[in-house]
mmCIF file of C-alpha atoms and ligand atoms in Angstrom:
data_model
loop_
_atom_site.group_PDB
_atom_site.id
_atom_site.type_symbol
_atom_site.label_atom_id
_atom_site.label_comp_id
_atom_site.label_asym_id
_atom_site.label_seq_id
_atom_site.Cartn_x
_atom_site.Cartn_y
_atom_site.Cartn_z
ATOM 1 C CA UNK A 1 -45.502 158.055 75.957
ATOM 2 C CA UNK A 2 -46.409 160.182 73.195
ATOM 3 C CA UNK A 3 -44.377 163.580 73.539
ATOM 4 C CA UNK A 4 -43.606 165.995 70.519
ATOM 5 C CA UNK A 5 -42.330 169.345 70.159
ATOM 6 C CA UNK A 6 -42.577 171.772 67.064
ATOM 7 C CA UNK A 7 -41.799 175.087 66.334
ATOM 8 C CA UNK A 8 -44.401 176.983 64.340
ATOM 9 C CA UNK A 9 -42.761 180.142 64.242
ATOM 10 C CA UNK A 10 -39.592 181.860 65.103
ATOM 11 C CA UNK A 11 -39.411 186.036 66.118
ATOM 12 C CA UNK A 12 -37.617 188.075 63.492
ATOM 13 C CA UNK A 13 -36.390 190.367 66.110
ATOM 14 C CA UNK A 14 -35.476 188.126 69.101
ATOM 15 C CA UNK A 15 -35.101 184.349 70.384
ATOM 16 C CA UNK A 16 -38.819 183.989 70.265
ATOM 17 C CA UNK A 17 -40.807 181.360 69.241
ATOM 18 C CA UNK A 18 -44.326 179.688 69.278
ATOM 19 C CA UNK A 19 -44.453 176.081 69.599
ATOM 20 C CA UNK A 20 -46.718 173.574 70.275
ATOM 21 C CA UNK A 21 -45.983 170.659 72.473
ATOM 22 C CA UNK A 22 -48.031 167.186 72.241
ATOM 23 C CA UNK A 23 -48.804 164.768 74.655
ATOM 24 C CA UNK A 24 -50.922 161.878 75.568
ATOM 25 C CA UNK A 25 -53.079 163.885 77.896
ATOM 26 C CA UNK A 26 -53.517 166.486 74.682
ATOM 27 C CA UNK A 27 -51.518 169.843 73.088
ATOM 28 C CA UNK A 28 -50.816 173.484 74.430
ATOM 29 C CA UNK A 29 -49.113 176.232 72.604
ATOM 30 C CA UNK A 30 -45.661 177.738 74.137
ATOM 31 C CA UNK A 31 -44.610 180.442 75.651
ATOM 32 C CA UNK A 32 -46.864 178.340 78.174
ATOM 33 C CA UNK A 33 -47.497 179.585 82.161
ATOM 34 C CA UNK A 34 -48.500 176.462 84.234
ATOM 35 C CA UNK A 35 -49.555 177.191 87.213
ATOM 36 C CA UNK A 36 -48.333 175.289 90.656
ATOM 37 C CA UNK A 37 -50.893 172.447 91.563
ATOM 38 C CA UNK A 38 -48.465 171.439 94.992
ATOM 39 C CA UNK A 39 -50.760 169.493 96.470
ATOM 40 C CA UNK A 40 -52.402 168.085 93.523
ATOM 41 C CA UNK A 41 -54.715 171.035 93.477
ATOM 42 C CA UNK A 42 -54.486 174.681 92.280
ATOM 43 C CA UNK A 43 -55.390 176.205 95.978
ATOM 44 C CA UNK A 44 -59.158 177.461 96.298
ATOM 45 C CA UNK A 45 -60.218 176.536 92.596
ATOM 46 C CA UNK A 46 -61.904 173.352 91.086
ATOM 47 C CA UNK A 47 -60.370 171.658 87.594
ATOM 48 C CA UNK A 48 -63.006 173.337 85.867
ATOM 49 C CA UNK A 49 -62.658 176.641 86.698
ATOM 50 C CA UNK A 50 -59.192 176.438 86.013
ATOM 51 C CA UNK A 51 -60.351 175.279 82.705
ATOM 52 C CA UNK A 52 -62.450 178.328 82.434
ATOM 53 C CA UNK A 53 -59.516 180.572 82.766
ATOM 54 C CA UNK A 54 -57.868 178.488 79.847
ATOM 55 C CA UNK A 55 -54.835 176.993 81.576
ATOM 56 C CA UNK A 56 -53.676 174.277 79.454
ATOM 57 C CA UNK A 57 -51.299 172.268 82.005
ATOM 58 C CA UNK A 58 -50.500 172.607 85.196
ATOM 59 C CA UNK A 59 -47.456 171.512 87.601
ATOM 60 C CA UNK A 60 -47.624 168.998 90.117
ATOM 61 C CA UNK A 61 -45.029 168.919 93.534
ATOM 62 C CA UNK A 62 -43.429 165.357 93.629
ATOM 63 C CA UNK A 63 -42.215 165.790 97.006
ATOM 64 C CA UNK A 64 -45.143 166.872 98.758
ATOM 65 C CA UNK A 65 -47.259 164.039 96.660
ATOM 66 C CA UNK A 66 -44.754 161.289 97.598
ATOM 67 C CA UNK A 67 -44.539 162.429 101.239
ATOM 68 C CA UNK A 68 -48.859 162.853 101.373
ATOM 69 C CA UNK A 69 -50.770 161.038 100.047
ATOM 70 C CA UNK A 70 -47.990 159.168 99.035
ATOM 71 C CA UNK A 71 -47.244 157.919 95.282
ATOM 72 C CA UNK A 72 -48.462 154.609 95.904
ATOM 73 C CA UNK A 73 -51.622 155.681 97.183
ATOM 74 C CA UNK A 74 -52.274 157.820 94.201
ATOM 75 C CA UNK A 75 -51.447 154.792 91.683
ATOM 76 C CA UNK A 76 -53.497 152.898 93.213
ATOM 77 C CA UNK A 77 -56.560 155.577 92.548
ATOM 78 C CA UNK A 78 -55.500 155.437 88.738
ATOM 79 C CA UNK A 79 -52.486 157.829 88.975
ATOM 80 C CA UNK A 80 -52.560 161.933 89.285
ATOM 81 C CA UNK A 81 -54.372 163.015 86.580
ATOM 82 C CA UNK A 82 -57.741 160.331 87.475
ATOM 83 C CA UNK A 83 -56.783 161.254 91.368
ATOM 84 C CA UNK A 84 -56.769 165.203 90.713
ATOM 85 C CA UNK A 85 -59.671 165.130 87.973
ATOM 86 C CA UNK A 86 -57.418 167.093 85.345
ATOM 87 C CA UNK A 87 -57.375 165.671 82.447
ATOM 88 C CA UNK A 88 -54.954 167.672 80.359
ATOM 89 C CA UNK A 89 -51.241 167.604 80.455
ATOM 90 C CA UNK A 90 -49.342 167.360 84.232
ATOM 91 C CA UNK A 91 -45.804 167.988 84.327
ATOM 92 C CA UNK A 92 -43.926 166.801 87.744
ATOM 93 C CA UNK A 93 -40.802 168.595 89.455
ATOM 94 C CA UNK A 94 -38.403 166.136 90.864
ATOM 95 C CA UNK A 95 -38.262 167.117 93.811
ATOM 96 C CA UNK A 96 -35.300 168.489 94.135
ATOM 97 C CA UNK A 97 -36.215 172.195 94.955
ATOM 98 C CA UNK A 98 -38.075 171.423 97.868
ATOM 99 C CA UNK A 99 -35.433 169.000 99.138
ATOM 100 C CA UNK A 100 -32.654 171.387 98.550
ATOM 101 C CA UNK A 101 -35.348 174.132 100.567
ATOM 102 C CA UNK A 102 -34.894 172.290 103.715
ATOM 103 C CA UNK A 103 -31.353 173.044 104.910
ATOM 104 C CA UNK A 104 -30.238 171.146 107.700
ATOM 105 C CA UNK A 105 -32.645 168.334 107.214
ATOM 106 C CA UNK A 106 -31.050 167.090 104.156
ATOM 107 C CA UNK A 107 -27.817 165.002 103.323
ATOM 108 C CA UNK A 108 -26.498 164.461 99.711
ATOM 109 C CA UNK A 109 -24.158 162.215 98.763
ATOM 110 C CA UNK A 110 -23.319 160.755 95.296
ATOM 111 C CA UNK A 111 -26.125 158.045 95.866
ATOM 112 C CA UNK A 112 -28.874 160.400 96.051
ATOM 113 C CA UNK A 113 -30.228 162.801 99.122
ATOM 114 C CA UNK A 114 -31.430 161.950 102.508
ATOM 115 C CA UNK A 115 -33.696 164.129 104.371
ATOM 116 C CA UNK A 116 -36.312 164.577 106.811
ATOM 117 C CA UNK A 117 -39.887 164.912 106.057
ATOM 118 C CA UNK A 118 -40.914 168.419 107.193
ATOM 119 C CA UNK A 119 -44.587 166.675 108.032
ATOM 120 C CA UNK A 120 -43.615 164.706 110.562
ATOM 121 C CA UNK A 121 -39.484 164.409 110.822
ATOM 122 C CA UNK A 122 -39.471 161.203 109.030
ATOM 123 C CA UNK A 123 -36.487 159.533 106.989
ATOM 124 C CA UNK A 124 -36.102 159.272 103.338
ATOM 125 C CA UNK A 125 -33.744 158.959 100.900
ATOM 126 C CA UNK A 126 -34.503 159.806 97.173
ATOM 127 C CA UNK A 127 -32.212 158.517 94.303
ATOM 128 C CA UNK A 128 -32.334 160.153 90.917
ATOM 129 C CA UNK A 129 -33.754 156.384 89.836
ATOM 130 C CA UNK A 130 -36.085 156.318 92.615
ATOM 131 C CA UNK A 131 -37.788 160.241 91.426
ATOM 132 C CA UNK A 132 -37.778 158.537 87.958
ATOM 133 C CA UNK A 133 -40.315 155.544 89.460
ATOM 134 C CA UNK A 134 -42.176 158.339 91.562
ATOM 135 C CA UNK A 135 -43.050 160.303 88.468
ATOM 136 C CA UNK A 136 -44.046 156.854 86.739
ATOM 137 C CA UNK A 137 -46.629 155.843 89.345
ATOM 138 C CA UNK A 138 -47.676 159.467 89.457
ATOM 139 C CA UNK A 139 -48.120 158.926 85.363
ATOM 140 C CA UNK A 140 -47.078 162.812 84.632
ATOM 141 C CA UNK A 141 -46.570 163.803 81.122
ATOM 142 C CA UNK A 142 -42.847 165.460 81.418
ATOM 143 C CA UNK A 143 -41.207 164.599 84.153
ATOM 144 C CA UNK A 144 -37.956 166.083 85.370
ATOM 145 C CA UNK A 145 -34.529 164.629 86.583
ATOM 146 C CA UNK A 146 -33.240 165.149 90.347
ATOM 147 C CA UNK A 147 -30.952 167.905 90.271
ATOM 148 C CA UNK A 148 -29.156 169.808 92.987
ATOM 149 C CA UNK A 149 -30.528 173.251 93.404
ATOM 150 C CA UNK A 150 -27.707 175.278 95.255
ATOM 151 C CA UNK A 151 -28.222 178.726 97.266
ATOM 152 C CA UNK A 152 -27.303 182.123 96.180
ATOM 153 C CA UNK A 153 -24.381 182.837 96.802
ATOM 154 C CA UNK A 154 -22.653 179.653 96.400
ATOM 155 C CA UNK A 155 -18.823 179.464 96.010
ATOM 156 C CA UNK A 156 -17.457 178.853 92.466
ATOM 157 C CA UNK A 157 -15.611 175.428 93.913
ATOM 158 C CA UNK A 158 -18.836 174.072 95.039
ATOM 159 C CA UNK A 159 -21.200 175.269 92.243
ATOM 160 C CA UNK A 160 -18.802 173.413 89.985
ATOM 161 C CA UNK A 161 -18.711 170.068 91.917
ATOM 162 C CA UNK A 162 -22.668 169.884 92.579
ATOM 163 C CA UNK A 163 -22.879 171.143 88.862
ATOM 164 C CA UNK A 164 -21.178 167.870 87.602
ATOM 165 C CA UNK A 165 -23.115 165.974 89.940
ATOM 166 C CA UNK A 166 -26.452 167.044 88.251
ATOM 167 C CA UNK A 167 -24.842 165.985 85.300
ATOM 168 C CA UNK A 168 -24.392 162.387 86.614
ATOM 169 C CA UNK A 169 -27.601 161.979 88.391
ATOM 170 C CA UNK A 170 -29.294 163.055 85.104
ATOM 171 C CA UNK A 171 -27.749 160.296 82.956
ATOM 172 C CA UNK A 172 -28.839 158.090 85.525
ATOM 173 C CA UNK A 173 -32.491 159.258 85.333
ATOM 174 C CA UNK A 174 -32.143 159.008 81.766
ATOM 175 C CA UNK A 175 -30.716 155.467 81.820
ATOM 176 C CA UNK A 176 -33.518 153.680 83.696
ATOM 177 C CA UNK A 177 -36.417 155.226 81.762
ATOM 178 C CA UNK A 178 -38.774 152.854 80.553
ATOM 179 C CA UNK A 179 -40.827 153.344 77.092
ATOM 180 C CA UNK A 180 -44.202 154.391 78.289
ATOM 181 C CA UNK A 181 -42.740 156.641 80.938
ATOM 182 C CA UNK A 182 -43.233 160.608 80.968
ATOM 183 C CA UNK A 183 -41.027 162.898 78.661
ATOM 184 C CA UNK A 184 -37.826 163.838 80.232
ATOM 185 C CA UNK A 185 -36.367 166.912 80.844
ATOM 186 C CA UNK A 186 -32.980 167.743 82.225
ATOM 187 C CA UNK A 187 -31.979 170.546 84.368
ATOM 188 C CA UNK A 188 -29.513 173.313 83.777
ATOM 189 C CA UNK A 189 -27.592 174.213 87.038
ATOM 190 C CA UNK A 190 -24.150 176.152 87.643
ATOM 191 C CA UNK A 191 -25.060 179.262 89.747
ATOM 192 C CA UNK A 192 -23.861 182.541 88.082
ATOM 193 C CA UNK A 193 -20.703 181.304 86.797
ATOM 194 C CA UNK A 194 -21.240 181.705 83.320
ATOM 195 C CA UNK A 195 -18.511 178.683 82.452
ATOM 196 C CA UNK A 196 -20.378 176.325 83.909
ATOM 197 C CA UNK A 197 -23.732 177.233 82.719
ATOM 198 C CA UNK A 198 -22.336 176.447 79.373
ATOM 199 C CA UNK A 199 -20.588 173.114 80.624
ATOM 200 C CA UNK A 200 -23.972 172.219 82.320
ATOM 201 C CA UNK A 201 -26.164 172.650 79.224
ATOM 202 C CA UNK A 202 -23.356 171.002 76.637
ATOM 203 C CA UNK A 203 -23.291 168.183 78.725
ATOM 204 C CA UNK A 204 -26.916 167.067 79.353
ATOM 205 C CA UNK A 205 -27.273 168.467 75.464
ATOM 206 C CA UNK A 206 -24.517 165.208 74.629
ATOM 207 C CA UNK A 207 -26.927 162.863 76.768
ATOM 208 C CA UNK A 208 -29.899 164.049 74.913
ATOM 209 C CA UNK A 209 -32.858 164.793 76.837
ATOM 210 C CA UNK A 210 -37.024 165.639 75.408
ATOM 211 C CA UNK A 211 -36.462 169.478 76.670
ATOM 212 C CA UNK A 212 -34.210 171.512 78.862
ATOM 213 C CA UNK A 213 -34.803 173.721 82.048
ATOM 214 C CA UNK A 214 -33.124 176.413 83.777
ATOM 215 C CA UNK A 215 -32.950 175.647 87.355
ATOM 216 C CA UNK A 216 -30.804 177.644 90.235
ATOM 217 C CA UNK A 217 -32.757 181.060 89.180
ATOM 218 C CA UNK A 218 -35.060 183.205 91.396
ATOM 219 C CA UNK A 219 -32.946 182.168 94.306
ATOM 220 C CA UNK A 220 -31.781 185.360 95.961
ATOM 221 C CA UNK A 221 -29.694 186.772 93.193
ATOM 222 C CA UNK A 222 -30.011 190.409 91.883
ATOM 223 C CA UNK A 223 -32.670 190.408 88.766
ATOM 224 C CA UNK A 224 -30.137 191.450 86.463
ATOM 225 C CA UNK A 225 -28.167 188.063 86.624
ATOM 226 C CA UNK A 226 -31.442 186.284 85.417
ATOM 227 C CA UNK A 227 -30.941 187.920 82.117
ATOM 228 C CA UNK A 228 -27.115 187.008 81.722
ATOM 229 C CA UNK A 229 -27.657 183.351 82.594
ATOM 230 C CA UNK A 230 -30.407 183.117 80.432
ATOM 231 C CA UNK A 231 -28.043 184.652 77.705
ATOM 232 C CA UNK A 232 -25.463 182.408 78.964
ATOM 233 C CA UNK A 233 -27.272 178.992 78.008
ATOM 234 C CA UNK A 234 -29.978 179.531 75.969
ATOM 235 C CA UNK A 235 -27.349 179.164 72.924
ATOM 236 C CA UNK A 236 -26.147 175.894 73.804
ATOM 237 C CA UNK A 237 -30.188 174.279 74.230
ATOM 238 C CA UNK A 238 -31.238 172.648 70.871
ATOM 239 C CA UNK A 239 -33.284 174.982 69.052
ATOM 240 C CA UNK A 240 -35.612 171.574 68.702
ATOM 241 C CA UNK A 241 -36.503 171.210 72.206
ATOM 242 C CA UNK A 242 -38.555 173.161 75.041
ATOM 243 C CA UNK A 243 -36.784 175.374 77.035
ATOM 244 C CA UNK A 244 -38.081 175.706 80.495
ATOM 245 C CA UNK A 245 -37.657 178.249 83.193
ATOM 246 C CA UNK A 246 -38.452 177.048 86.613
ATOM 247 C CA UNK A 247 -39.903 179.260 89.328
ATOM 248 C CA UNK A 248 -40.185 182.231 87.373
ATOM 249 C CA UNK A 249 -41.581 184.857 87.817
ATOM 250 C CA UNK A 250 -43.223 188.251 87.453
ATOM 251 C CA UNK A 251 -45.126 189.515 84.173
ATOM 252 C CA UNK A 252 -42.017 191.186 83.495
ATOM 253 C CA UNK A 253 -39.699 188.701 84.174
ATOM 254 C CA UNK A 254 -41.617 185.902 81.761
ATOM 255 C CA UNK A 255 -41.584 188.704 78.564
ATOM 256 C CA UNK A 256 -37.882 189.478 79.118
ATOM 257 C CA UNK A 257 -37.149 185.571 79.489
ATOM 258 C CA UNK A 258 -39.821 184.970 75.983
ATOM 259 C CA UNK A 259 -37.935 187.442 74.507
ATOM 260 C CA UNK A 260 -34.610 185.410 75.402
ATOM 261 C CA UNK A 261 -35.926 182.061 73.995
ATOM 262 C CA UNK A 262 -37.837 180.283 77.040
ATOM 263 C CA UNK A 263 -41.065 178.580 76.059
ATOM 264 C CA UNK A 264 -42.676 177.296 79.500
ATOM 265 C CA UNK A 265 -43.296 178.994 82.480
ATOM 266 C CA UNK A 266 -44.247 177.749 86.402
ATOM 267 C CA UNK A 267 -44.424 179.928 89.191
ATOM 268 C CA UNK A 268 -46.971 180.188 92.640
ATOM 269 C CA UNK A 269 -46.809 183.955 92.690
ATOM 270 C CA UNK A 270 -50.153 184.431 90.840
ATOM 271 C CA UNK A 271 -52.005 181.943 93.209
ATOM 272 C CA UNK A 272 -49.785 183.006 96.647
ATOM 273 C CA UNK A 273 -50.449 186.512 95.888
ATOM 274 C CA UNK A 274 -53.758 186.210 95.182
ATOM 275 C CA UNK A 275 -54.319 185.007 98.617
ATOM 276 C CA UNK A 276 -52.166 187.569 99.973
ATOM 277 C CA UNK A 277 -54.738 190.245 98.540
ATOM 278 C CA UNK A 278 -51.923 191.167 95.528
ATOM 279 C CA UNK A 279 -53.301 191.377 92.414
ATOM 280 C CA UNK A 280 -52.190 191.501 89.083
ATOM 281 C CA UNK A 281 -53.110 194.690 86.248
ATOM 282 C CA UNK A 282 -51.867 195.930 83.432
ATOM 283 C CA UNK A 283 -50.528 199.068 85.405
ATOM 284 C CA UNK A 284 -49.061 197.294 87.748
ATOM 285 C CA UNK A 285 -49.555 195.345 91.278
ATOM 286 C CA UNK A 286 -52.618 195.992 93.282
ATOM 287 C CA UNK A 287 -53.058 195.594 97.506
ATOM 288 C CA UNK A 288 -56.964 195.157 97.691
ATOM 289 C CA UNK A 289 -56.822 195.547 101.503
ATOM 290 C CA UNK A 290 -56.132 199.525 100.996
ATOM 291 C CA UNK A 291 -58.639 202.117 101.776
ATOM 292 C CA UNK A 292 -59.094 203.559 99.055
ATOM 293 C CA UNK A 293 -60.797 200.563 97.745
ATOM 294 C CA UNK A 294 -63.593 200.626 100.716
ATOM 295 C CA UNK A 295 -66.272 201.933 98.518
ATOM 296 C CA UNK A 296 -64.556 201.737 94.892
ATOM 297 C CA UNK A 297 -67.339 200.137 92.671
ATOM 298 C CA UNK A 298 -65.106 199.252 90.021
ATOM 299 C CA UNK A 299 -63.973 195.873 88.909
ATOM 300 C CA UNK A 300 -59.921 194.956 89.708
ATOM 301 C CA UNK A 301 -59.659 195.878 85.878
ATOM 302 C CA UNK A 302 -61.996 197.206 83.776
ATOM 303 C CA UNK A 303 -60.191 195.563 80.481
ATOM 304 C CA UNK A 304 -60.254 192.600 82.020
ATOM 305 C CA UNK A 305 -62.961 189.565 81.052
ATOM 306 C CA UNK A 306 -62.571 187.175 83.868
ATOM 307 C CA UNK A 307 -65.157 186.110 86.277
ATOM 308 C CA UNK A 308 -64.377 187.810 88.956
ATOM 309 C CA UNK A 309 -63.906 191.279 87.196
ATOM 310 C CA UNK A 310 -67.436 190.512 85.352
ATOM 311 C CA UNK A 311 -69.215 190.459 88.430
ATOM 312 C CA UNK A 312 -67.510 191.854 91.566
ATOM 313 C CA UNK A 313 -66.179 195.422 92.753
ATOM 314 C CA UNK A 314 -63.124 196.360 94.621
ATOM 315 C CA UNK A 315 -64.936 197.079 97.686
ATOM 316 C CA UNK A 316 -66.681 193.923 97.946
ATOM 317 C CA UNK A 317 -63.374 191.992 97.468
ATOM 318 C CA UNK A 318 -61.651 194.234 99.992
ATOM 319 C CA UNK A 319 -64.319 193.276 102.155
ATOM 320 C CA UNK A 320 -63.909 189.357 101.669
ATOM 321 C CA UNK A 321 -60.098 189.987 102.179
ATOM 322 C CA UNK A 322 -60.529 191.724 105.273
ATOM 323 C CA UNK A 323 -62.999 189.502 106.422
ATOM 324 C CA UNK A 324 -60.796 186.533 105.959
ATOM 325 C CA UNK A 325 -63.594 184.761 103.587
ATOM 326 C CA UNK A 326 -62.543 181.867 101.619
ATOM 327 C CA UNK A 327 -64.053 183.177 98.642
ATOM 328 C CA UNK A 328 -61.922 186.253 99.050
ATOM 329 C CA UNK A 329 -58.952 183.438 97.983
ATOM 330 C CA UNK A 330 -61.044 182.127 94.914
ATOM 331 C CA UNK A 331 -62.349 184.876 93.217
ATOM 332 C CA UNK A 332 -58.638 186.605 93.497
ATOM 333 C CA UNK A 333 -57.025 183.511 92.227
ATOM 334 C CA UNK A 334 -59.574 183.599 89.407
ATOM 335 C CA UNK A 335 -58.493 186.693 88.451
ATOM 336 C CA UNK A 336 -55.053 186.424 88.622
ATOM 337 C CA UNK A 337 -54.153 182.806 86.705
ATOM 338 C CA UNK A 338 -56.546 184.799 83.917
ATOM 339 C CA UNK A 339 -54.280 188.080 83.833
ATOM 340 C CA UNK A 340 -51.164 185.469 83.374
ATOM 341 C CA UNK A 341 -53.293 183.374 80.939
ATOM 342 C CA UNK A 342 -54.054 186.305 78.784
ATOM 343 C CA UNK A 343 -50.391 187.495 79.431
ATOM 344 C CA UNK A 344 -49.002 184.294 77.628
ATOM 345 C CA UNK A 345 -51.967 184.332 74.876
ATOM 346 C CA UNK A 346 -50.576 188.233 74.036
ATOM 347 C CA UNK A 347 -47.165 187.084 73.774
ATOM 348 C CA UNK A 348 -48.043 184.311 71.508
ATOM 349 C CA UNK A 349 -50.129 186.987 69.286
ATOM 350 C CA UNK A 350 -47.099 189.268 69.113
ATOM 351 C CA UNK A 351 -45.017 186.762 68.056
ATOM 352 C CA UNK A 352 -47.191 185.689 65.269
ATOM 353 C CA UNK A 353 -47.634 188.921 64.543
ATOM 354 C CA UNK A 354 -44.213 189.879 64.466
ATOM 355 C CA UNK A 355 -44.413 192.541 67.216
ATOM 356 C CA UNK A 356 -43.225 191.125 70.451
ATOM 357 C CA UNK A 357 -40.226 193.584 70.967
ATOM 358 C CA UNK A 358 -42.939 196.507 71.001
ATOM 359 C CA UNK A 359 -44.752 195.055 73.964
ATOM 360 C CA UNK A 360 -41.424 193.985 75.395
ATOM 361 C CA UNK A 361 -40.289 197.829 75.258
ATOM 362 C CA UNK A 362 -43.862 198.507 77.060
ATOM 363 C CA UNK A 363 -43.105 196.286 79.902
ATOM 364 C CA UNK A 364 -39.707 197.781 80.218
ATOM 365 C CA UNK A 365 -40.822 200.837 80.818
ATOM 366 C CA UNK A 366 -43.678 199.529 83.132
ATOM 367 C CA UNK A 367 -40.704 197.964 84.828
ATOM 368 C CA UNK A 368 -38.702 201.460 85.569
ATOM 369 C CA UNK A 369 -42.311 203.208 86.286
ATOM 370 C CA UNK A 370 -42.739 200.767 89.505
ATOM 371 C CA UNK A 371 -39.464 200.848 90.696
HETATM 372 ZN ZN1 ZN B 1 -60.132 190.102 86.378
#
């Protein structure tokens, strides 16, 4: 599988970089935000609509697709790209995060993790080798190793043992990797412990993967710790490989993380918030159900060029939301994803022009205003 990452330009005043990822299904520029298509769909939109929003790559969830409809079924039907009619790059997670969110329904051992399906209670056992096989059959462009995502807070000794297990699992994933397999990214864990994050990053880099993710954040830890964990970890990652912050986050989190050297993001926030009637705008979040919008003729954001803002008023969007209409989810998702992709494009432009810190400072001030 062809995979290449190239740093095109480095920011002069921070660790931010402008890069390009190339895969068999096309290339895209970084820093990039990948919307999450949990069940093989960006909820409520067609692939053509997703492309129109200028989304270049998406995330698929191995756990969900393995349980339903099953990776073998998807494989028989031509692989995930064909099955969901998406021509551009797909990154699949390993399912680790979902499995570890099951709590009492799962049991972990050196060999792998046993768990009960959240759908029908059936028993399953996933190993590092098995998640590689599943992602191979799905035909994703970028695969993730199986990792243990520990909760916050976790005691030091537990975090340490878990970290070492994650490293051994990562090694096993790489050992069974075949020539035409997806590119393989490792996941740095280690909770909120500086020495464990360093150890995790160093050991995984020694094994040598095509990219490195930072996992185990946005699991309930105080916001201030995220920046610290990134500061501890990123200096140990090779500059020549993409750095991926999993499951993060708000526009503010994204700008902060880009400054610290992150290239890839995925998060359900823009799509999930859209379905809950929460919309992103340059001046902060807007809850469309509020009575103040009942007769408001303005679009969500007068500066936004998305399909929703070009055609619909806040009053109509509020009505659709309160009437529980399907179109509400669709129009809100179009706007929120357009906002996120627009943010990433502004970030890329700012790095190119050497004024990322200017934007970053503005974002920080805005964060303070809304607190
Ligand atoms: Zn819009």
